[in-house]
Amino acid sequence: MKRILIFGLFIAISMSISLPTLADDVDAPATGDLWDNWNTRQDEREAKPVSDEEFDKALKQVDQKVNKWKNWAEKRKIPKGEEFSQSNETEILNNEQEKSDNSLPVLTFPFELKIGEDYMPVGHYQIKGEKVDGQAVFKFYQGNIEMAQIPATETHDDFGEETITFSKWEAQGDNEIKIMYGSIDLNAYTYVPIREEF
């Protein structure tokens, strides 16, 4: 019973201590709160209505700016010539040709190659295949310097490559490698002996 009395007394005291909270009336004058005078700044301004002429003048100015940029864009358009369609393959070939003109495929040899009586040292070489006097040849470059020229055998085999311009080599036993090259103009291969260890 004591517990019920103490609990009831506690609730009564807490109810008497808390005061009710009342909101300000909207039509009543401000009570000094910061948010009550939010609209006073607009009251201080004089509201000047915009006339029809001023409104039309503002619209014309905006239209002139927009038209200025439209006219500028139309002047910069590339005139259309006759249209023709190309297949996707033609576009890919043209792009590959541009790339092949700019960069040649690179081969890395971790051994010296025997070319005639001379040896081509270990290194990275750009390779270019072309026909010279009707014979396919591989030209090896380091920078702009032609390091070697080797005769090759032309073929229609693409050596299982998916790219148009490529070069690679495969070991053919311990003393020889097969160098393969492919481009739009020429697919060819050659066998080159490796310098024997000394």
PDB file of C-alpha atoms in Angstrom:
ATOM      1  CA  MET A   1       0.000   0.000   0.000  1.00  0.00           C
ATOM      2  CA  LYS A   2       2.883   2.276   0.757  1.00  0.00           C
ATOM      3  CA  ARG A   3       4.193   1.793  -2.744  1.00  0.00           C
ATOM      4  CA  ILE A   4       0.936   2.877  -4.305  1.00  0.00           C
ATOM      5  CA  LEU A   5       0.809   5.996  -2.159  1.00  0.00           C
ATOM      6  CA  ILE A   6       4.423   6.928  -2.932  1.00  0.00           C
ATOM      7  CA  PHE A   7       3.873   6.330  -6.650  1.00  0.00           C
ATOM      8  CA  GLY A   8       0.667   8.426  -6.626  1.00  0.00           C
ATOM      9  CA  LEU A   9       2.378  11.200  -4.699  1.00  0.00           C
ATOM     10  CA  PHE A  10       5.277  11.177  -7.188  1.00  0.00           C
ATOM     11  CA  ILE A  11       2.875  11.540 -10.139  1.00  0.00           C
ATOM     12  CA  ALA A  12       0.960  14.356  -8.444  1.00  0.00           C
ATOM     13  CA  ILE A  13       4.132  16.310  -7.727  1.00  0.00           C
ATOM     14  CA  SER A  14       5.489  15.864 -11.238  1.00  0.00           C
ATOM     15  CA  MET A  15       2.148  17.006 -12.709  1.00  0.00           C
ATOM     16  CA  SER A  16       2.074  20.114 -10.591  1.00  0.00           C
ATOM     17  CA  ILE A  17       5.662  21.067 -11.420  1.00  0.00           C
ATOM     18  CA  SER A  18       5.304  20.885 -15.214  1.00  0.00           C
ATOM     19  CA  LEU A  19       3.664  23.967 -16.701  1.00  0.00           C
ATOM     20  CA  PRO A  20       1.514  23.891 -19.790  1.00  0.00           C
ATOM     21  CA  THR A  21       3.131  25.256 -22.950  1.00  0.00           C
ATOM     22  CA  LEU A  22       1.091  27.602 -25.100  1.00  0.00           C
ATOM     23  CA  ALA A  23       1.801  28.609 -28.709  1.00  0.00           C
ATOM     24  CA  ASP A  24       1.589  32.224 -29.852  1.00  0.00           C
ATOM     25  CA  ASP A  25      -1.459  33.253 -31.772  1.00  0.00           C
ATOM     26  CA  VAL A  26      -0.720  34.054 -35.433  1.00  0.00           C
ATOM     27  CA  ASP A  27      -2.650  37.318 -35.334  1.00  0.00           C
ATOM     28  CA  ALA A  28      -1.120  38.452 -32.068  1.00  0.00           C
ATOM     29  CA  PRO A  29       1.835  40.879 -32.143  1.00  0.00           C
ATOM     30  CA  ALA A  30       5.332  39.392 -31.958  1.00  0.00           C
ATOM     31  CA  THR A  31       6.450  38.359 -28.484  1.00  0.00           C
ATOM     32  CA  GLY A  32      10.116  38.960 -29.158  1.00  0.00           C
ATOM     33  CA  ASP A  33      11.025  35.589 -30.655  1.00  0.00           C
ATOM     34  CA  LEU A  34      13.407  35.666 -33.638  1.00  0.00           C
ATOM     35  CA  TRP A  35      11.032  33.709 -35.857  1.00  0.00           C
ATOM     36  CA  ASP A  36       8.078  35.960 -35.153  1.00  0.00           C
ATOM     37  CA  ASN A  37       9.404  38.862 -37.217  1.00  0.00           C
ATOM     38  CA  TRP A  38      10.401  36.979 -40.361  1.00  0.00           C
ATOM     39  CA  ASN A  39       8.026  38.978 -42.540  1.00  0.00           C
ATOM     40  CA  THR A  40       8.922  42.483 -41.370  1.00  0.00           C
ATOM     41  CA  ARG A  41      11.679  42.904 -43.948  1.00  0.00           C
ATOM     42  CA  GLN A  42       9.225  42.651 -46.824  1.00  0.00           C
ATOM     43  CA  ASP A  43       6.921  45.139 -45.157  1.00  0.00           C
ATOM     44  CA  GLU A  44       9.670  47.783 -45.242  1.00  0.00           C
ATOM     45  CA  ARG A  45      10.096  47.527 -49.003  1.00  0.00           C
ATOM     46  CA  GLU A  46       7.865  49.366 -51.320  1.00  0.00           C
ATOM     47  CA  ALA A  47       6.229  46.927 -53.678  1.00  0.00           C
ATOM     48  CA  LYS A  48       6.491  48.351 -57.171  1.00  0.00           C
ATOM     49  CA  PRO A  49       4.442  46.453 -59.732  1.00  0.00           C
ATOM     50  CA  VAL A  50       6.093  45.572 -63.035  1.00  0.00           C
ATOM     51  CA  SER A  51       4.439  47.063 -66.066  1.00  0.00           C
ATOM     52  CA  ASP A  52       3.710  45.090 -69.229  1.00  0.00           C
ATOM     53  CA  GLU A  53       6.320  47.044 -71.183  1.00  0.00           C
ATOM     54  CA  GLU A  54       9.048  46.299 -68.628  1.00  0.00           C
ATOM     55  CA  PHE A  55       8.118  42.615 -68.659  1.00  0.00           C
ATOM     56  CA  ASP A  56       8.203  42.446 -72.485  1.00  0.00           C
ATOM     57  CA  LYS A  57      11.524  44.287 -72.540  1.00  0.00           C
ATOM     58  CA  ALA A  58      13.059  41.769 -70.112  1.00  0.00           C
ATOM     59  CA  LEU A  59      11.782  38.851 -72.238  1.00  0.00           C
ATOM     60  CA  LYS A  60      13.298  40.379 -75.389  1.00  0.00           C
ATOM     61  CA  GLN A  61      16.677  40.726 -73.689  1.00  0.00           C
ATOM     62  CA  VAL A  62      16.641  37.057 -72.648  1.00  0.00           C
ATOM     63  CA  ASP A  63      15.577  35.964 -76.158  1.00  0.00           C
ATOM     64  CA  GLN A  64      18.383  38.018 -77.724  1.00  0.00           C
ATOM     65  CA  LYS A  65      20.967  36.267 -75.548  1.00  0.00           C
ATOM     66  CA  VAL A  66      19.550  32.836 -76.362  1.00  0.00           C
ATOM     67  CA  ASN A  67      19.377  33.598 -80.089  1.00  0.00           C
ATOM     68  CA  LYS A  68      22.939  34.907 -80.027  1.00  0.00           C
ATOM     69  CA  TRP A  69      24.196  31.509 -78.827  1.00  0.00           C
ATOM     70  CA  LYS A  70      21.942  29.612 -81.233  1.00  0.00           C
ATOM     71  CA  ASN A  71      23.275  31.642 -84.169  1.00  0.00           C
ATOM     72  CA  TRP A  72      26.857  31.087 -82.996  1.00  0.00           C
ATOM     73  CA  ALA A  73      26.289  27.317 -82.790  1.00  0.00           C
ATOM     74  CA  GLU A  74      24.677  27.208 -86.250  1.00  0.00           C
ATOM     75  CA  LYS A  75      27.602  29.104 -87.790  1.00  0.00           C
ATOM     76  CA  ARG A  76      30.028  26.561 -86.304  1.00  0.00           C
ATOM     77  CA  LYS A  77      28.219  23.527 -87.737  1.00  0.00           C
ATOM     78  CA  ILE A  78      30.122  21.447 -90.250  1.00  0.00           C
ATOM     79  CA  PRO A  79      28.241  21.428 -93.527  1.00  0.00           C
ATOM     80  CA  LYS A  80      26.937  18.026 -94.490  1.00  0.00           C
ATOM     81  CA  GLY A  81      28.189  16.509 -97.674  1.00  0.00           C
ATOM     82  CA  GLU A  82      26.899  13.430 -99.381  1.00  0.00           C
ATOM     83  CA  GLU A  83      26.179  10.677 -96.933  1.00  0.00           C
ATOM     84  CA  PHE A  84      27.358   7.162 -97.507  1.00  0.00           C
ATOM     85  CA  SER A  85      27.432   4.150 -95.248  1.00  0.00           C
ATOM     86  CA  GLN A  86      30.377   2.011 -94.372  1.00  0.00           C
ATOM     87  CA  SER A  87      30.349  -1.366 -92.780  1.00  0.00           C
ATOM     88  CA  ASN A  88      31.711  -1.688 -89.267  1.00  0.00           C
ATOM     89  CA  GLU A  89      34.628  -3.689 -90.623  1.00  0.00           C
ATOM     90  CA  THR A  90      35.696  -0.838 -92.907  1.00  0.00           C
ATOM     91  CA  GLU A  91      35.741   1.579 -89.993  1.00  0.00           C
ATOM     92  CA  ILE A  92      37.791  -0.846 -87.906  1.00  0.00           C
ATOM     93  CA  LEU A  93      40.261  -1.362 -90.752  1.00  0.00           C
ATOM     94  CA  ASN A  94      40.640   2.393 -91.253  1.00  0.00           C
ATOM     95  CA  ASN A  95      41.255   2.906 -87.523  1.00  0.00           C
ATOM     96  CA  GLU A  96      43.780   0.060 -87.461  1.00  0.00           C
ATOM     97  CA  GLN A  97      45.586   1.526 -90.477  1.00  0.00           C
ATOM     98  CA  GLU A  98      45.906   4.870 -88.682  1.00  0.00           C
ATOM     99  CA  LYS A  99      47.245   3.112 -85.591  1.00  0.00           C
ATOM    100  CA  SER A 100      49.650   1.006 -87.595  1.00  0.00           C
ATOM    101  CA  ASP A 101      51.079   4.106 -89.240  1.00  0.00           C
ATOM    102  CA  ASN A 102      51.760   5.641 -85.853  1.00  0.00           C
ATOM    103  CA  SER A 103      53.107   2.640 -83.949  1.00  0.00           C
ATOM    104  CA  LEU A 104      54.668  -0.633 -84.945  1.00  0.00           C
ATOM    105  CA  PRO A 105      54.335  -3.838 -82.921  1.00  0.00           C
ATOM    106  CA  VAL A 106      57.190  -4.529 -80.517  1.00  0.00           C
ATOM    107  CA  LEU A 107      59.066  -7.808 -80.036  1.00  0.00           C
ATOM    108  CA  THR A 108      61.386  -8.555 -77.131  1.00  0.00           C
ATOM    109  CA  PHE A 109      64.252 -10.995 -77.643  1.00  0.00           C
ATOM    110  CA  PRO A 110      65.960 -12.361 -74.496  1.00  0.00           C
ATOM    111  CA  PHE A 111      68.742 -13.822 -76.660  1.00  0.00           C
ATOM    112  CA  GLU A 112      70.902 -12.766 -79.573  1.00  0.00           C
ATOM    113  CA  LEU A 113      69.714 -13.606 -83.083  1.00  0.00           C
ATOM    114  CA  LYS A 114      72.111 -14.694 -85.797  1.00  0.00           C
ATOM    115  CA  ILE A 115      71.514 -12.701 -88.956  1.00  0.00           C
ATOM    116  CA  GLY A 116      73.977 -13.720 -91.653  1.00  0.00           C
ATOM    117  CA  GLU A 117      77.425 -13.387 -90.109  1.00  0.00           C
ATOM    118  CA  ASP A 118      76.293 -10.770 -87.567  1.00  0.00           C
ATOM    119  CA  TYR A 119      74.292 -10.961 -84.359  1.00  0.00           C
ATOM    120  CA  MET A 120      71.348  -8.804 -83.325  1.00  0.00           C
ATOM    121  CA  PRO A 121      71.719  -8.067 -79.585  1.00  0.00           C
ATOM    122  CA  VAL A 122      69.188  -8.761 -76.846  1.00  0.00           C
ATOM    123  CA  GLY A 123      66.501  -6.053 -76.649  1.00  0.00           C
ATOM    124  CA  HIS A 124      63.182  -4.612 -77.717  1.00  0.00           C
ATOM    125  CA  TYR A 125      62.557  -4.115 -81.423  1.00  0.00           C
ATOM    126  CA  GLN A 126      59.780  -2.599 -83.443  1.00  0.00           C
ATOM    127  CA  ILE A 127      59.052  -4.815 -86.417  1.00  0.00           C
ATOM    128  CA  LYS A 128      57.668  -3.778 -89.769  1.00  0.00           C
ATOM    129  CA  GLY A 129      56.810  -6.216 -92.541  1.00  0.00           C
ATOM    130  CA  GLU A 130      56.782  -5.014 -96.122  1.00  0.00           C
ATOM    131  CA  LYS A 131      57.496  -6.137 -99.661  1.00  0.00           C
ATOM    132  CA  VAL A 132      60.773  -5.097-101.252  1.00  0.00           C
ATOM    133  CA  ASP A 133      61.107  -6.018-104.937  1.00  0.00           C
ATOM    134  CA  GLY A 134      58.228  -8.479-104.583  1.00  0.00           C
ATOM    135  CA  GLN A 135      59.898 -10.281-101.623  1.00  0.00           C
ATOM    136  CA  ALA A 136      58.490 -10.055 -98.073  1.00  0.00           C
ATOM    137  CA  VAL A 137      61.007  -8.744 -95.542  1.00  0.00           C
ATOM    138  CA  PHE A 138      60.982  -7.924 -91.831  1.00  0.00           C
ATOM    139  CA  LYS A 139      62.698  -4.721 -90.757  1.00  0.00           C
ATOM    140  CA  PHE A 140      63.688  -4.384 -87.110  1.00  0.00           C
ATOM    141  CA  TYR A 141      63.943  -0.911 -85.611  1.00  0.00           C
ATOM    142  CA  GLN A 142      65.163   0.589 -82.360  1.00  0.00           C
ATOM    143  CA  GLY A 143      63.910   4.144 -82.385  1.00  0.00           C
ATOM    144  CA  ASN A 144      64.417   5.438 -85.922  1.00  0.00           C
ATOM    145  CA  ILE A 145      67.429   3.224 -86.621  1.00  0.00           C
ATOM    146  CA  GLU A 146      66.970   0.116 -88.735  1.00  0.00           C
ATOM    147  CA  MET A 147      68.875  -2.611 -86.916  1.00  0.00           C
ATOM    148  CA  ALA A 148      68.291  -5.541 -89.302  1.00  0.00           C
ATOM    149  CA  GLN A 149      66.424  -6.689 -92.377  1.00  0.00           C
ATOM    150  CA  ILE A 150      65.450 -10.357 -92.712  1.00  0.00           C
ATOM    151  CA  PRO A 151      63.747 -12.076 -95.669  1.00  0.00           C
ATOM    152  CA  ALA A 152      60.361 -13.622 -94.832  1.00  0.00           C
ATOM    153  CA  THR A 153      57.801 -15.946 -96.370  1.00  0.00           C
ATOM    154  CA  GLU A 154      54.405 -14.440 -97.201  1.00  0.00           C
ATOM    155  CA  THR A 155      51.323 -16.383 -96.122  1.00  0.00           C
ATOM    156  CA  HIS A 156      47.551 -16.009 -95.768  1.00  0.00           C
ATOM    157  CA  ASP A 157      47.634 -17.495 -92.253  1.00  0.00           C
ATOM    158  CA  ASP A 158      46.798 -15.063 -89.448  1.00  0.00           C
ATOM    159  CA  PHE A 159      48.459 -17.324 -86.849  1.00  0.00           C
ATOM    160  CA  GLY A 160      45.332 -17.401 -84.660  1.00  0.00           C
ATOM    161  CA  GLU A 161      45.531 -13.714 -83.810  1.00  0.00           C
ATOM    162  CA  GLU A 162      42.368 -11.632 -83.447  1.00  0.00           C
ATOM    163  CA  THR A 163      44.058  -8.279 -83.978  1.00  0.00           C
ATOM    164  CA  ILE A 164      44.908  -6.979 -87.425  1.00  0.00           C
ATOM    165  CA  THR A 165      48.446  -5.764 -86.713  1.00  0.00           C
ATOM    166  CA  PHE A 166      50.565  -8.093 -84.584  1.00  0.00           C
ATOM    167  CA  SER A 167      53.948  -9.698 -84.181  1.00  0.00           C
ATOM    168  CA  LYS A 168      55.129 -12.596 -82.050  1.00  0.00           C
ATOM    169  CA  TRP A 169      57.744 -15.299 -81.921  1.00  0.00           C
ATOM    170  CA  GLU A 170      57.780 -18.952 -80.908  1.00  0.00           C
ATOM    171  CA  ALA A 171      60.706 -21.176 -80.060  1.00  0.00           C
ATOM    172  CA  GLN A 172      61.369 -23.919 -82.623  1.00  0.00           C
ATOM    173  CA  GLY A 173      63.641 -26.201 -80.624  1.00  0.00           C
ATOM    174  CA  ASP A 174      66.725 -24.891 -78.826  1.00  0.00           C
ATOM    175  CA  ASN A 175      68.494 -23.224 -81.744  1.00  0.00           C
ATOM    176  CA  GLU A 176      65.797 -21.445 -83.765  1.00  0.00           C
ATOM    177  CA  ILE A 177      62.721 -19.206 -83.428  1.00  0.00           C
ATOM    178  CA  LYS A 178      59.805 -18.507 -85.733  1.00  0.00           C
ATOM    179  CA  ILE A 179      58.931 -14.808 -86.068  1.00  0.00           C
ATOM    180  CA  MET A 180      55.356 -14.101 -87.206  1.00  0.00           C
ATOM    181  CA  TYR A 181      53.997 -10.760 -88.373  1.00  0.00           C
ATOM    182  CA  GLY A 182      50.592  -9.630 -89.564  1.00  0.00           C
ATOM    183  CA  SER A 183      49.114  -6.398 -90.849  1.00  0.00           C
ATOM    184  CA  ILE A 184      46.509  -5.252 -93.333  1.00  0.00           C
ATOM    185  CA  ASP A 185      48.994  -5.476 -96.195  1.00  0.00           C
ATOM    186  CA  LEU A 186      51.094  -8.496 -95.273  1.00  0.00           C
ATOM    187  CA  ASN A 187      51.093 -11.691 -93.227  1.00  0.00           C
ATOM    188  CA  ALA A 188      54.477 -13.397 -93.128  1.00  0.00           C
ATOM    189  CA  TYR A 189      56.829 -15.533 -91.078  1.00  0.00           C
ATOM    190  CA  THR A 190      60.508 -16.438 -90.973  1.00  0.00           C
ATOM    191  CA  TYR A 191      62.849 -18.738 -89.084  1.00  0.00           C
ATOM    192  CA  VAL A 192      65.882 -17.166 -87.414  1.00  0.00           C
ATOM    193  CA  PRO A 193      68.710 -19.049 -85.657  1.00  0.00           C
ATOM    194  CA  ILE A 194      69.622 -18.158 -82.079  1.00  0.00           C
ATOM    195  CA  ARG A 195      73.243 -17.489 -81.199  1.00  0.00           C
ATOM    196  CA  GLU A 196      74.741 -20.556 -79.618  1.00  0.00           C
ATOM    197  CA  GLU A 197      76.146 -20.176 -76.115  1.00  0.00           C
ATOM    198  CA  PHE A 198      79.878 -19.654 -76.053  1.00  0.00           C
TER     199      PHE A 198
END
